[in-house]
Coordinates of C-alpha atoms in Angstrom, one line a residue:
Chain L
M44 CA -23.0 4.1 -13.8
S45 CA -23.3 0.3 -13.9
T46 CA -24.6 -1.1 -17.1
I47 CA -25.9 -4.4 -15.7
T48 CA -29.6 -4.6 -14.8
V49 CA -30.7 -6.3 -11.6
P50 CA -34.4 -7.3 -11.5
A51 CA -36.6 -5.2 -9.2
E52 CA -37.4 -8.4 -7.3
V53 CA -34.3 -10.6 -7.0
P54 CA -35.2 -14.2 -6.2
P55 CA -33.9 -15.6 -2.9
V56 CA -30.3 -16.7 -3.1
S57 CA -31.3 -20.3 -2.5
D58 CA -33.3 -20.2 -5.7
D59 CA -30.4 -18.7 -7.7
V60 CA -28.1 -21.4 -6.4
E61 CA -30.6 -24.2 -7.2
Q62 CA -31.2 -22.9 -10.7
L63 CA -27.4 -22.8 -11.3
R64 CA -27.1 -26.3 -10.1
K65 CA -29.8 -27.4 -12.5
A66 CA -28.1 -25.6 -15.4
F67 CA -25.0 -27.8 -14.8
E68 CA -26.9 -31.1 -14.5
G69 CA -27.7 -33.6 -17.3
W70 CA -25.7 -33.9 -20.5
G71 CA -26.0 -30.4 -21.8
T72 CA -25.2 -27.3 -19.9
N73 CA -27.9 -24.6 -19.9
E74 CA -25.8 -21.6 -20.7
G75 CA -28.8 -19.3 -21.1
L76 CA -29.8 -19.9 -17.6
I77 CA -26.3 -19.2 -16.3
I78 CA -26.2 -15.9 -18.2
E79 CA -29.8 -15.0 -17.0
I80 CA -28.8 -15.4 -13.4
L81 CA -25.2 -14.3 -13.1
S82 CA -25.2 -11.3 -15.5
H83 CA -28.1 -9.8 -13.6
R84 CA -26.7 -9.9 -10.1
N85 CA -24.4 -7.3 -8.7
A86 CA -21.0 -8.0 -7.0
E87 CA -22.5 -8.4 -3.5
Q88 CA -25.3 -10.7 -4.8
R89 CA -22.8 -12.8 -6.7
K90 CA -20.6 -13.1 -3.6
L91 CA -23.6 -14.4 -1.7
I92 CA -24.4 -16.8 -4.5
R93 CA -20.9 -18.2 -4.3
Q94 CA -21.0 -18.6 -0.5
T95 CA -24.4 -20.2 -0.6
Y96 CA -23.4 -22.5 -3.5
A97 CA -20.4 -23.7 -1.5
Q98 CA -22.4 -24.3 1.6
T99 CA -25.2 -26.1 -0.2
Y100 CA -23.2 -28.4 -2.6
N101 CA -19.8 -28.4 -0.9
E102 CA -18.2 -27.2 -4.1
D103 CA -16.8 -23.9 -5.2
L104 CA -19.1 -22.4 -7.8
L105 CA -16.0 -21.3 -9.8
K106 CA -14.9 -25.0 -10.0
A107 CA -18.3 -26.1 -11.2
L108 CA -18.3 -23.3 -13.9
N109 CA -14.8 -24.3 -14.9
K110 CA -15.9 -27.9 -15.4
E111 CA -19.1 -27.0 -17.4
L112 CA -17.9 -24.2 -19.6
T113 CA -15.2 -23.7 -22.3
R114 CA -13.2 -21.0 -24.1
D115 CA -14.2 -17.4 -24.2
F116 CA -17.6 -18.0 -22.5
E117 CA -15.9 -19.8 -19.6
R118 CA -13.4 -17.0 -19.2
I119 CA -16.0 -14.2 -19.1
V120 CA -18.3 -16.1 -16.7
L121 CA -15.4 -16.9 -14.4
L122 CA -14.0 -13.4 -14.4
W123 CA -17.5 -12.0 -13.8
T124 CA -18.2 -14.3 -10.9
Y125 CA -15.0 -13.2 -9.1
D126 CA -15.2 -10.4 -6.6
P127 CA -13.6 -7.3 -8.2
A128 CA -10.4 -7.4 -6.0
E129 CA -10.0 -11.1 -6.6
R130 CA -10.5 -10.7 -10.3
D131 CA -7.8 -8.0 -10.5
A132 CA -5.4 -10.1 -8.4
F133 CA -6.0 -13.0 -10.8
L134 CA -5.5 -10.9 -13.9
A135 CA -2.3 -9.4 -12.5
N136 CA -0.9 -12.8 -11.6
E137 CA -1.7 -14.1 -15.1
I138 CA 0.5 -11.3 -16.5
V139 CA 3.3 -12.0 -14.1
K140 CA 3.2 -15.7 -14.8
K141 CA 3.4 -15.0 -18.5
G142 CA 6.7 -13.2 -17.7
A143 CA 5.1 -9.8 -17.8
K144 CA 4.1 -9.4 -21.4
S145 CA 1.1 -7.1 -21.8
N146 CA 2.2 -5.0 -18.9
Q147 CA -0.5 -2.7 -19.8
V148 CA -2.9 -4.8 -17.8
I149 CA -0.9 -4.1 -14.7
V150 CA -0.9 -0.4 -15.5
E151 CA -4.6 -0.5 -16.0
I152 CA -5.3 -2.1 -12.6
A153 CA -2.9 0.2 -10.8
C154 CA -4.1 3.4 -12.4
T155 CA -7.9 3.1 -12.9
R156 CA -8.9 1.6 -9.5
S157 CA -9.3 3.8 -6.5
S158 CA -6.5 3.8 -3.9
H159 CA -8.7 1.6 -1.6
E160 CA -9.6 -0.8 -4.4
L161 CA -5.9 -1.2 -5.2
L162 CA -5.2 -2.1 -1.6
L163 CA -7.9 -4.7 -1.7
V164 CA -6.2 -6.2 -4.8
R165 CA -2.9 -6.4 -2.9
K166 CA -4.6 -8.0 0.0
E167 CA -6.2 -10.6 -2.3
Y168 CA -2.9 -11.2 -4.0
H169 CA -1.4 -12.2 -0.6
A170 CA -4.3 -14.6 0.1
R171 CA -4.3 -16.3 -3.3
Y172 CA -0.6 -16.5 -4.1
Q173 CA 1.2 -16.3 -0.7
K174 CA 3.3 -13.4 -2.1
S175 CA 2.9 -9.7 -2.6
L176 CA 1.9 -8.2 -5.9
E177 CA 4.9 -5.8 -5.9
E178 CA 7.2 -8.7 -5.1
D179 CA 6.2 -10.5 -8.3
V180 CA 6.1 -7.3 -10.4
A181 CA 9.5 -6.2 -9.3
Y182 CA 10.9 -9.7 -9.8
Y183 CA 9.6 -10.4 -13.2
T184 CA 10.3 -7.0 -14.8
T185 CA 13.6 -5.3 -15.5
D186 CA 15.1 -1.9 -16.2
E187 CA 12.8 1.0 -17.0
V188 CA 9.7 -1.1 -17.1
R189 CA 10.3 -2.2 -13.6
K190 CA 11.1 1.4 -12.6
L191 CA 7.6 2.4 -13.6
L192 CA 5.4 -0.6 -12.8
W193 CA 6.8 -1.3 -9.3
P194 CA 5.9 2.1 -7.8
L195 CA 2.6 2.1 -9.7
V196 CA 1.3 -1.1 -8.1
T197 CA 2.4 0.0 -4.6
S198 CA 0.9 3.5 -4.9
Y199 CA -1.7 4.6 -2.4
R200 CA -2.6 8.0 -3.9
Y201 CA -4.2 10.8 -2.0
E202 CA -7.7 11.2 -3.4
G203 CA -8.7 14.7 -2.4
E204 CA -9.5 17.2 -5.1
E205 CA -7.1 19.9 -3.8
V206 CA -4.5 21.1 -6.3
N207 CA -1.2 22.9 -5.8
M208 CA -0.9 25.1 -8.9
T209 CA 2.6 26.2 -8.1
L210 CA 3.7 22.6 -8.0
A211 CA 1.7 21.8 -11.1
K212 CA 3.6 24.6 -13.0
S213 CA 7.0 23.5 -11.8
E214 CA 6.4 19.8 -12.4
A215 CA 5.0 20.5 -15.9
K216 CA 8.2 22.2 -16.7
L217 CA 10.2 19.3 -15.2
L218 CA 8.3 16.8 -17.3
H219 CA 9.0 19.0 -20.4
D220 CA 12.7 19.3 -19.6
K221 CA 13.0 15.5 -19.2
I222 CA 11.2 14.8 -22.5
A223 CA 13.5 17.4 -24.2
E224 CA 16.5 15.5 -22.8
N225 CA 15.0 12.1 -23.8
C226 CA 15.0 11.1 -20.1
Y227 CA 11.5 9.6 -19.7
D228 CA 12.8 7.0 -17.3
Y229 CA 14.3 9.7 -15.1
D230 CA 13.4 9.3 -11.5
D231 CA 11.4 12.5 -11.2
F232 CA 9.3 11.7 -14.3
I233 CA 8.2 8.4 -12.8
R234 CA 7.9 9.9 -9.3
I235 CA 5.3 12.5 -10.5
L236 CA 3.2 9.9 -12.3
T237 CA 3.3 7.3 -9.6
T238 CA 2.9 9.3 -6.4
R239 CA 0.9 12.5 -7.1
S240 CA -2.9 12.4 -6.7
K241 CA -4.9 12.1 -9.8
A242 CA -6.2 15.7 -9.4
Q243 CA -2.7 17.0 -9.1
I244 CA -1.5 15.0 -12.2
N245 CA -4.5 16.4 -14.2
A246 CA -3.5 19.9 -13.2
T247 CA 0.1 19.3 -14.1
L248 CA -0.7 17.9 -17.5
N249 CA -3.2 20.7 -18.3
Q250 CA -0.5 23.1 -17.4
Y251 CA 1.9 21.2 -19.6
K252 CA -0.5 21.6 -22.5
N253 CA -1.0 25.3 -21.9
D254 CA 2.7 26.1 -21.5
F255 CA 4.1 23.9 -24.2
G256 CA 1.2 23.7 -26.7
Q257 CA 0.7 20.0 -27.0
E258 CA -0.6 17.0 -25.0
I259 CA 2.2 15.2 -23.2
N260 CA 1.3 11.9 -24.8
K261 CA 2.0 13.4 -28.3
N262 CA 5.5 14.1 -27.1
L263 CA 6.0 10.5 -26.0
K264 CA 5.8 8.8 -29.4
A265 CA 9.5 8.5 -30.3
D266 CA 9.3 4.9 -31.0
P267 CA 6.0 3.1 -31.4
N268 CA 7.5 -0.3 -30.5
D269 CA 9.2 0.9 -27.4
E270 CA 7.5 -1.1 -24.6
F271 CA 8.4 1.4 -21.9
L272 CA 7.0 4.4 -23.9
K273 CA 3.9 2.3 -24.6
I274 CA 3.1 1.7 -20.9
L275 CA 4.1 5.2 -20.0
R276 CA 1.4 6.5 -22.4
A277 CA -1.1 4.0 -21.0
T278 CA -0.2 5.2 -17.5
I279 CA -0.9 8.8 -18.4
K280 CA -4.1 8.1 -20.3
S281 CA -5.6 5.7 -17.7
L282 CA -4.8 8.1 -14.9
T283 CA -6.2 11.2 -16.5
N284 CA -9.1 9.9 -18.7
P285 CA -10.0 6.3 -17.9
A286 CA -13.1 6.3 -20.1
K287 CA -11.1 7.3 -23.1
Y288 CA -8.4 4.9 -22.2
F289 CA -10.9 2.0 -22.0
E290 CA -12.6 3.1 -25.2
K291 CA -9.3 2.7 -27.0
V292 CA -8.6 -0.8 -25.5
L293 CA -12.0 -1.9 -26.7
R294 CA -11.6 -0.3 -30.1
L295 CA -8.2 -2.0 -30.7
A296 CA -9.6 -5.3 -29.4
I297 CA -12.6 -5.2 -31.7
N298 CA -10.8 -3.9 -34.7
K299 CA -8.0 -6.4 -34.4
Q300 CA -7.9 -9.1 -37.0
G301 CA -9.6 -12.0 -35.3
T302 CA -10.7 -9.9 -32.2
D303 CA -8.7 -9.8 -29.0
E304 CA -11.3 -11.6 -26.8
D305 CA -9.1 -11.4 -23.7
A306 CA -9.0 -7.6 -23.8
L307 CA -12.7 -7.4 -24.6
T308 CA -13.7 -9.7 -21.8
R309 CA -11.4 -7.9 -19.3
V310 CA -12.8 -4.5 -19.9
V311 CA -16.4 -5.6 -19.9
T312 CA -16.1 -7.7 -16.7
T313 CA -14.0 -5.1 -14.8
R314 CA -15.9 -2.0 -15.8
S315 CA -19.6 -3.0 -16.1
E316 CA -20.3 -2.1 -12.5
F317 CA -18.2 1.0 -12.6
D318 CA -17.8 3.4 -15.5
M319 CA -19.1 1.3 -18.5
K320 CA -21.7 3.9 -19.4
L321 CA -19.1 6.6 -19.9
I322 CA -16.9 4.2 -21.9
K323 CA -19.9 3.3 -24.1
E324 CA -20.5 7.0 -24.7
E325 CA -16.9 7.5 -25.7
Y326 CA -17.1 4.5 -28.0
K327 CA -20.1 5.7 -29.8
K328 CA -18.5 9.1 -30.3
R329 CA -15.3 7.7 -31.7
N330 CA -16.6 4.8 -33.8
S331 CA -20.0 5.9 -35.2
V332 CA -21.4 2.5 -34.1
S333 CA -22.4 1.6 -30.6
L334 CA -20.3 -0.8 -28.6
N335 CA -23.2 -3.2 -28.5
E336 CA -23.4 -3.2 -32.3
A337 CA -19.7 -3.7 -32.6
I338 CA -19.9 -6.7 -30.1
A339 CA -22.8 -8.2 -31.9
K340 CA -20.9 -8.0 -35.2
D341 CA -17.6 -9.4 -33.8
T342 CA -18.7 -12.2 -31.4
R343 CA -21.3 -14.9 -31.3
G344 CA -23.1 -17.5 -29.2
D345 CA -23.1 -17.5 -25.4
Y346 CA -20.0 -15.3 -25.3
E347 CA -21.8 -12.6 -27.3
D348 CA -24.9 -13.0 -25.1
M349 CA -22.9 -12.6 -21.9
L350 CA -21.0 -9.6 -23.2
L351 CA -24.2 -7.9 -24.3
A352 CA -25.9 -8.6 -21.0
L353 CA -23.0 -7.0 -19.1
A354 CA -22.7 -4.1 -21.4
G355 CA -26.4 -3.3 -21.0
S356 CA -28.8 -1.9 -23.6
D357 CA -27.9 1.0 -25.8
D358 CA -30.6 3.3 -24.5
A359 CA -29.9 2.6 -20.8
Chain I
M70 CA 4.3 -8.2 25.4
S71 CA 3.1 -4.7 26.5
T72 CA 5.0 -3.1 29.4
I73 CA 2.3 -0.8 30.5
T74 CA 0.0 -1.8 33.4
V75 CA -3.7 -1.2 33.2
P76 CA -5.6 -1.3 36.5
A77 CA -7.9 -4.4 36.9
E78 CA -10.8 -2.0 37.4
V79 CA -10.5 0.9 34.9
P80 CA -12.6 3.9 36.0
P81 CA -15.4 5.0 33.7
V82 CA -14.0 7.1 30.9
S83 CA -16.1 10.1 32.1
D84 CA -14.1 10.0 35.4
D85 CA -10.7 9.9 33.5
V86 CA -11.8 12.8 31.4
E87 CA -12.9 14.8 34.4
Q88 CA -9.7 14.1 36.3
L89 CA -7.6 15.2 33.3
R90 CA -9.6 18.4 33.1
K91 CA -8.9 19.0 36.8
A92 CA -5.2 18.4 36.2
F93 CA -5.2 21.3 33.7
E94 CA -7.1 23.7 35.8
G95 CA -5.8 26.4 38.2
W96 CA -2.3 27.9 38.1
G97 CA -0.2 24.7 38.3
T98 CA -0.7 21.7 36.1
N99 CA -1.0 18.4 37.9
E100 CA 1.6 16.4 35.9
G101 CA 1.4 13.4 38.2
L102 CA -2.3 13.0 37.6
I103 CA -1.8 13.1 33.9
I104 CA 0.8 10.4 34.1
E105 CA -1.3 8.3 36.4
I106 CA -4.2 8.3 34.0
L107 CA -2.7 8.2 30.5
S108 CA 0.3 5.9 31.1
H109 CA -2.0 3.2 32.5
R110 CA -4.5 3.1 29.6
N111 CA -4.1 1.1 26.5
A112 CA -4.5 2.5 22.9
E113 CA -8.2 1.7 22.8
Q114 CA -8.9 3.3 26.1
R115 CA -6.8 6.4 25.3
K116 CA -8.8 6.8 22.0
L117 CA -12.0 6.7 24.0
I118 CA -10.7 9.3 26.4
R119 CA -9.8 11.6 23.5
Q120 CA -13.2 11.2 22.0
T121 CA -15.0 11.7 25.3
Y122 CA -12.8 14.7 26.2
A123 CA -13.6 16.4 22.8
Q124 CA -17.4 15.7 23.3
T125 CA -17.4 16.9 26.9
Y126 CA -15.3 20.1 26.6
N127 CA -15.4 20.8 22.9
E128 CA -11.6 20.8 22.8
D129 CA -9.1 18.3 21.4
L130 CA -7.3 16.7 24.4
L131 CA -4.0 17.0 22.4
K132 CA -4.5 20.8 22.2
A133 CA -5.1 21.0 25.9
L134 CA -2.0 18.9 26.7
N135 CA -0.1 21.1 24.3
K136 CA -1.1 24.2 26.2
E137 CA -0.3 22.8 29.6
L138 CA 2.9 20.9 29.1
T139 CA 6.4 21.7 27.9
R140 CA 9.6 20.2 26.4
D141 CA 10.3 16.5 26.7
F142 CA 7.4 15.8 28.9
E143 CA 5.0 17.5 26.5
R144 CA 6.4 15.5 23.6
I145 CA 6.2 12.1 25.3
V146 CA 2.6 12.7 26.5
L147 CA 1.5 13.9 23.1
L148 CA 3.1 11.1 21.2
W149 CA 1.7 8.6 23.7
T150 CA -1.8 10.0 23.4
Y151 CA -1.9 9.6 19.7
D152 CA -3.3 6.5 18.1
P153 CA -0.4 4.3 16.9
A154 CA -1.0 4.9 13.2
E155 CA -1.5 8.6 13.7
R156 CA 1.7 8.8 15.8
D157 CA 3.7 7.1 13.0
A158 CA 2.2 9.5 10.4
F159 CA 3.2 12.4 12.6
L160 CA 6.7 11.1 13.1
A161 CA 7.2 10.4 9.4
N162 CA 5.9 13.8 8.5
E163 CA 8.3 15.5 11.0
I164 CA 11.2 13.8 9.2
V165 CA 10.0 14.8 5.8
K166 CA 9.5 18.4 6.9
K167 CA 13.0 18.5 8.2
G168 CA 14.2 17.7 4.7
A169 CA 14.7 14.1 5.5
K170 CA 17.5 14.1 7.9
S171 CA 17.3 11.1 10.3
N172 CA 15.8 8.9 7.6
Q173 CA 16.3 6.1 10.0
V174 CA 12.9 7.0 11.5
I175 CA 11.2 6.3 8.2
V176 CA 13.1 3.0 7.9
E177 CA 12.0 2.1 11.4
I178 CA 8.3 2.8 10.7
A179 CA 8.4 1.0 7.3
C180 CA 10.2 -2.1 8.6
T181 CA 9.1 -2.8 12.1
R182 CA 5.4 -2.3 11.7
S183 CA 3.2 -5.1 10.3
S184 CA 2.0 -4.7 6.7
H185 CA -1.5 -3.8 7.9
E186 CA -0.1 -1.3 10.5
L187 CA 1.9 0.4 7.7
L188 CA -1.2 0.7 5.6
L189 CA -3.0 2.4 8.5
V190 CA -0.1 4.8 8.8
R191 CA -0.5 5.7 5.1
K192 CA -4.2 6.2 5.5
E193 CA -3.6 8.5 8.5
Y194 CA -1.0 10.4 6.4
H195 CA -3.7 11.1 3.8
A196 CA -6.1 12.3 6.4
R197 CA -3.7 14.5 8.3
Y198 CA -1.6 16.0 5.5
Q199 CA -3.7 15.7 2.3
K200 CA -0.9 13.9 0.6
S201 CA 0.5 10.5 0.5
L202 CA 3.4 9.3 2.5
E203 CA 5.3 8.0 -0.5
E204 CA 4.6 11.3 -2.3
D205 CA 6.5 13.2 0.4
V206 CA 9.2 10.6 0.9
A207 CA 10.0 10.4 -2.9
Y208 CA 9.8 14.2 -3.3
Y209 CA 12.1 15.1 -0.4
T210 CA 14.8 12.5 -1.0
T211 CA 17.2 11.9 -3.8
D212 CA 19.5 9.3 -5.4
E213 CA 20.1 6.1 -3.6
V214 CA 18.4 7.2 -0.4
R215 CA 15.2 7.7 -2.4
K216 CA 15.7 4.4 -4.2
L217 CA 15.6 2.6 -0.8
L218 CA 13.1 4.7 1.2
W219 CA 10.4 5.0 -1.4
P220 CA 9.7 1.3 -2.0
L221 CA 10.1 0.7 1.8
V222 CA 7.2 3.0 2.7
T223 CA 5.0 1.6 0.0
S224 CA 5.6 -2.0 0.8
Y225 CA 2.8 -4.4 1.7
R226 CA 4.8 -7.5 2.5
Y227 CA 3.3 -11.0 2.5
E228 CA 3.3 -12.1 6.1
G229 CA 3.1 -15.9 5.9
E230 CA 5.9 -18.0 7.3
E231 CA 6.5 -20.0 4.1
V232 CA 10.1 -19.8 2.8
N233 CA 11.4 -20.7 -0.6
M234 CA 14.9 -22.1 0.1
T235 CA 16.0 -22.2 -3.6
L236 CA 15.2 -18.5 -3.9
A237 CA 16.9 -17.8 -0.5
K238 CA 20.1 -19.4 -1.9
S239 CA 20.1 -17.6 -5.2
E240 CA 19.2 -14.2 -3.7
A241 CA 21.9 -14.7 -1.0
K242 CA 24.4 -15.1 -3.8
L243 CA 23.0 -12.1 -5.6
L244 CA 23.4 -9.9 -2.5
H245 CA 26.9 -11.2 -2.1
D246 CA 27.8 -10.5 -5.7
K247 CA 26.5 -7.0 -5.5
I248 CA 28.4 -6.2 -2.3
A249 CA 31.6 -7.6 -4.0
E250 CA 31.0 -5.2 -6.9
N251 CA 30.2 -2.3 -4.5
C252 CA 26.7 -2.1 -6.0
Y253 CA 24.5 -1.8 -2.9
D254 CA 22.1 0.6 -4.6
Y255 CA 21.7 -1.9 -7.4
D256 CA 18.0 -2.5 -8.2
D257 CA 18.0 -6.2 -7.2
F258 CA 19.6 -5.4 -3.8
I259 CA 16.9 -3.0 -2.9
R260 CA 14.2 -5.2 -4.5
I261 CA 14.9 -8.1 -2.2
L262 CA 14.9 -6.0 0.9
T263 CA 11.8 -4.0 0.1
T264 CA 9.5 -6.6 -1.4
R265 CA 10.2 -10.0 0.1
S266 CA 8.4 -11.2 3.2
K267 CA 10.3 -10.9 6.5
A268 CA 10.4 -14.7 6.7
Q269 CA 12.0 -15.0 3.3
I270 CA 14.5 -12.2 4.0
N271 CA 15.5 -14.0 7.2
A272 CA 16.1 -17.2 5.3
T273 CA 18.1 -15.4 2.6
L274 CA 20.3 -13.6 5.2
N275 CA 20.9 -16.8 7.2
Q276 CA 21.9 -18.5 3.9
Y277 CA 24.2 -15.5 3.3
K278 CA 25.9 -16.1 6.6
N279 CA 26.2 -19.8 6.0
D280 CA 27.6 -19.5 2.5
F281 CA 29.8 -16.5 3.0
G282 CA 30.8 -16.8 6.6
Q283 CA 29.8 -13.4 7.8
E284 CA 26.7 -11.4 8.6
I285 CA 25.7 -9.2 5.7
N286 CA 25.7 -6.0 7.9
K287 CA 29.4 -6.6 8.6
N288 CA 30.0 -6.4 4.9
L289 CA 28.2 -3.1 4.6
K290 CA 30.5 -0.9 6.6
A291 CA 32.6 0.6 4.0
D292 CA 32.2 4.1 5.1
P293 CA 30.6 4.9 8.5
N294 CA 29.4 8.3 7.4
D295 CA 27.7 7.1 4.3
E296 CA 24.0 7.9 4.9
F297 CA 22.8 5.3 2.4
L298 CA 24.8 2.5 4.0
K299 CA 23.6 3.6 7.4
I300 CA 19.9 3.3 6.5
L301 CA 20.6 0.1 4.5
R302 CA 22.0 -1.5 7.7
A303 CA 19.1 -0.1 9.7
T304 CA 16.7 -1.7 7.1
I305 CA 18.3 -5.1 7.5
K306 CA 18.5 -5.0 11.2
S307 CA 15.0 -3.7 11.8
L308 CA 13.5 -6.2 9.4
T309 CA 15.3 -9.2 10.8
N310 CA 15.7 -8.4 14.5
P311 CA 13.6 -5.5 15.6
A312 CA 14.3 -6.1 19.4
K313 CA 18.0 -5.8 18.8
Y314 CA 17.5 -2.9 16.5
F315 CA 15.5 -1.0 19.1
E316 CA 18.0 -1.9 21.8
K317 CA 20.7 -0.2 19.8
V318 CA 18.6 2.9 19.2
L319 CA 18.0 3.2 23.0
R320 CA 21.7 2.5 23.8
L321 CA 22.9 5.2 21.5
A322 CA 20.3 7.6 22.7
I323 CA 21.2 7.0 26.4
N324 CA 24.9 6.9 25.9
K325 CA 25.0 10.0 23.8
Q326 CA 26.5 13.1 25.4
G327 CA 23.4 14.9 26.7
T328 CA 21.0 12.1 25.8
D329 CA 18.9 11.9 22.6
E330 CA 15.5 12.5 24.2
D331 CA 13.7 12.3 20.9
A332 CA 14.9 8.8 20.1
L333 CA 14.3 7.7 23.7
T334 CA 10.7 9.1 23.6
R335 CA 10.1 7.6 20.2
V336 CA 11.1 4.1 21.0
V337 CA 9.3 4.1 24.4
T338 CA 6.0 5.5 23.0
T339 CA 5.9 3.4 19.9
R340 CA 7.0 0.0 21.4
S341 CA 5.5 -0.1 24.9
E342 CA 2.4 -1.7 23.7
F343 CA 4.2 -4.0 21.3
D344 CA 7.6 -5.6 21.9
M345 CA 9.1 -3.5 24.7
K346 CA 9.6 -6.5 27.0
L347 CA 11.9 -8.1 24.4
I348 CA 13.7 -4.9 23.9
K349 CA 14.3 -4.5 27.6
E350 CA 15.7 -8.1 27.7
E351 CA 18.1 -7.3 24.9
Y352 CA 19.1 -4.1 26.7
K353 CA 19.8 -5.8 30.0
K354 CA 21.9 -8.5 28.2
R355 CA 23.9 -5.9 26.3
N356 CA 24.4 -3.1 28.9
S357 CA 24.6 -4.9 32.2
V358 CA 22.1 -2.4 33.6
S359 CA 18.4 -2.5 33.0
L360 CA 16.7 0.0 30.8
N361 CA 14.8 1.4 33.8
E362 CA 18.1 1.9 35.7
A363 CA 19.6 3.7 32.6
I364 CA 16.5 5.9 32.2
A365 CA 16.5 6.8 35.9
K366 CA 20.2 7.8 35.7
D367 CA 19.8 9.8 32.5
T368 CA 16.5 11.6 32.8
R369 CA 14.5 13.4 35.5
G370 CA 11.2 14.9 36.7
D371 CA 7.9 14.2 35.0
Y372 CA 9.7 13.1 31.8
E373 CA 11.5 10.4 33.8
D374 CA 8.3 9.3 35.6
M375 CA 6.4 9.0 32.3
L376 CA 9.2 7.0 30.6
L377 CA 9.4 4.6 33.6
A378 CA 5.6 4.2 33.7
L379 CA 5.5 3.2 30.0
A380 CA 8.6 1.0 30.2
G381 CA 7.0 -1.0 33.1
S382 CA 8.7 -2.4 36.1
D383 CA 11.9 -4.5 35.8
D384 CA 10.3 -7.7 37.1
A385 CA 7.3 -7.6 34.9

């Protein structure tokens, strides 16, 4: 379900590396060439390009890109060039360093990656920052935000499809009782969302809807400015319907006065090789224009070109 | 630092498998032969024996052992035959099924294994029980016991030796303040013990001793029957000095009226290929007799023979 296109005949990696080097040389940088190469190589191929570039020129490709590029275009090319786990570790660390504003990014990484992918992120976090991800998340957060984010980033959920319907029924009731008592930060509420398998959570929340007549997220809207409720809703949505979750992130980013380039870049770089096709379908359904049309309208230059190359064509 | 001895010339695995099969055949079981083979093969060799046994006789070696053996000898041979991660998953699940008595076993697995080993345990838990370890631990525990055990089993600690002394100083003070306030189950208390690297925790607790004149565990003895304080002390001891921690488990198991065979078997099977030599040194220092002498005095028959084979000779 990747939206990027890789040429049928990929040039030898030594050619890619040489072309990239050429794009950096001289006075002007050849951004078009950078896009042409990097946006049409998959994660494995980009990894090989980085390794070969480092061997050939004794310089990290990311450092070279960092010297040559600026602003939103720089950020999207750098994020794209990272390996997925490295990219997530970098994004999570950025949030932690900011003192954990936009905790939603942490939720997103913890809930929409597979259990194995999340482990790889934690491994990369050790290697890059000489600390553990949970160490930083638990240290920089407080109160109920910590109570939710900490177990989320340490989760290693079972990924089988088996569902225990008796448990789904009893835990749906438990969730409902806690909402009725205004106890969202109650241990069991968080326990269910952070430890149960995604299949089990889906079953529990469907049961909730059947038994109590409304989606649980509709019952979690007490205060729109409440940071905890906000990330609690993001947790539920990203666990149960990641495509709809990401559609909403893109919609808010694009509709925002001035565009939220960081969110746009993050979703496009992290999802293009995973579920971007589904996200684009959701986007078209919800917004009457395609994501590509919205991007073309809202962004420009090399940044726009890179976004569109990663998001793929509308008919793909 | 393994205490088992593997022969210089290990027979071909097909011979081991054939010999084991012979040991099961006829009216009596040849326990001596089982001990002779299995106790002198390392984890990798035992794994190969299991695989080859299954291929040759279309039966799981563990099932065959289970049919042939009984009581303490059965348990030690079965636990020993497991792969280390599988064994830990099995032990943790046993605790969870008992409704989480002897939570100390969970602490032990979470704190004395490496970060990578603990991940492998969690992976095995998925495979064996179609659930996650943290899902069960969080479900079956309550209150402050849950608050400690849950993050412990999900931890993936950084394993570098770097230490931040400023942090060690401030967190030593934080721990001391919380103890003074009787707030051991306070979030930050548990956060430090469950997320910091072992090197960092050691530095913090040394700082604690320097600044406040006493080991932290001495300050955590308010009530000897308090289950939470008990596992909190086990957490600290097993994180900072696993050999001393295991020495104490063995000492209590052996000195107990009637011997605690489960604890004895657990420590011997889980540590023989890791730090058993250190544990034996600690034991000798503390108890004036060697562990082997204590085992010989307290146990008998095939069970004794197996324990002694795994614990290795006293001069090794």
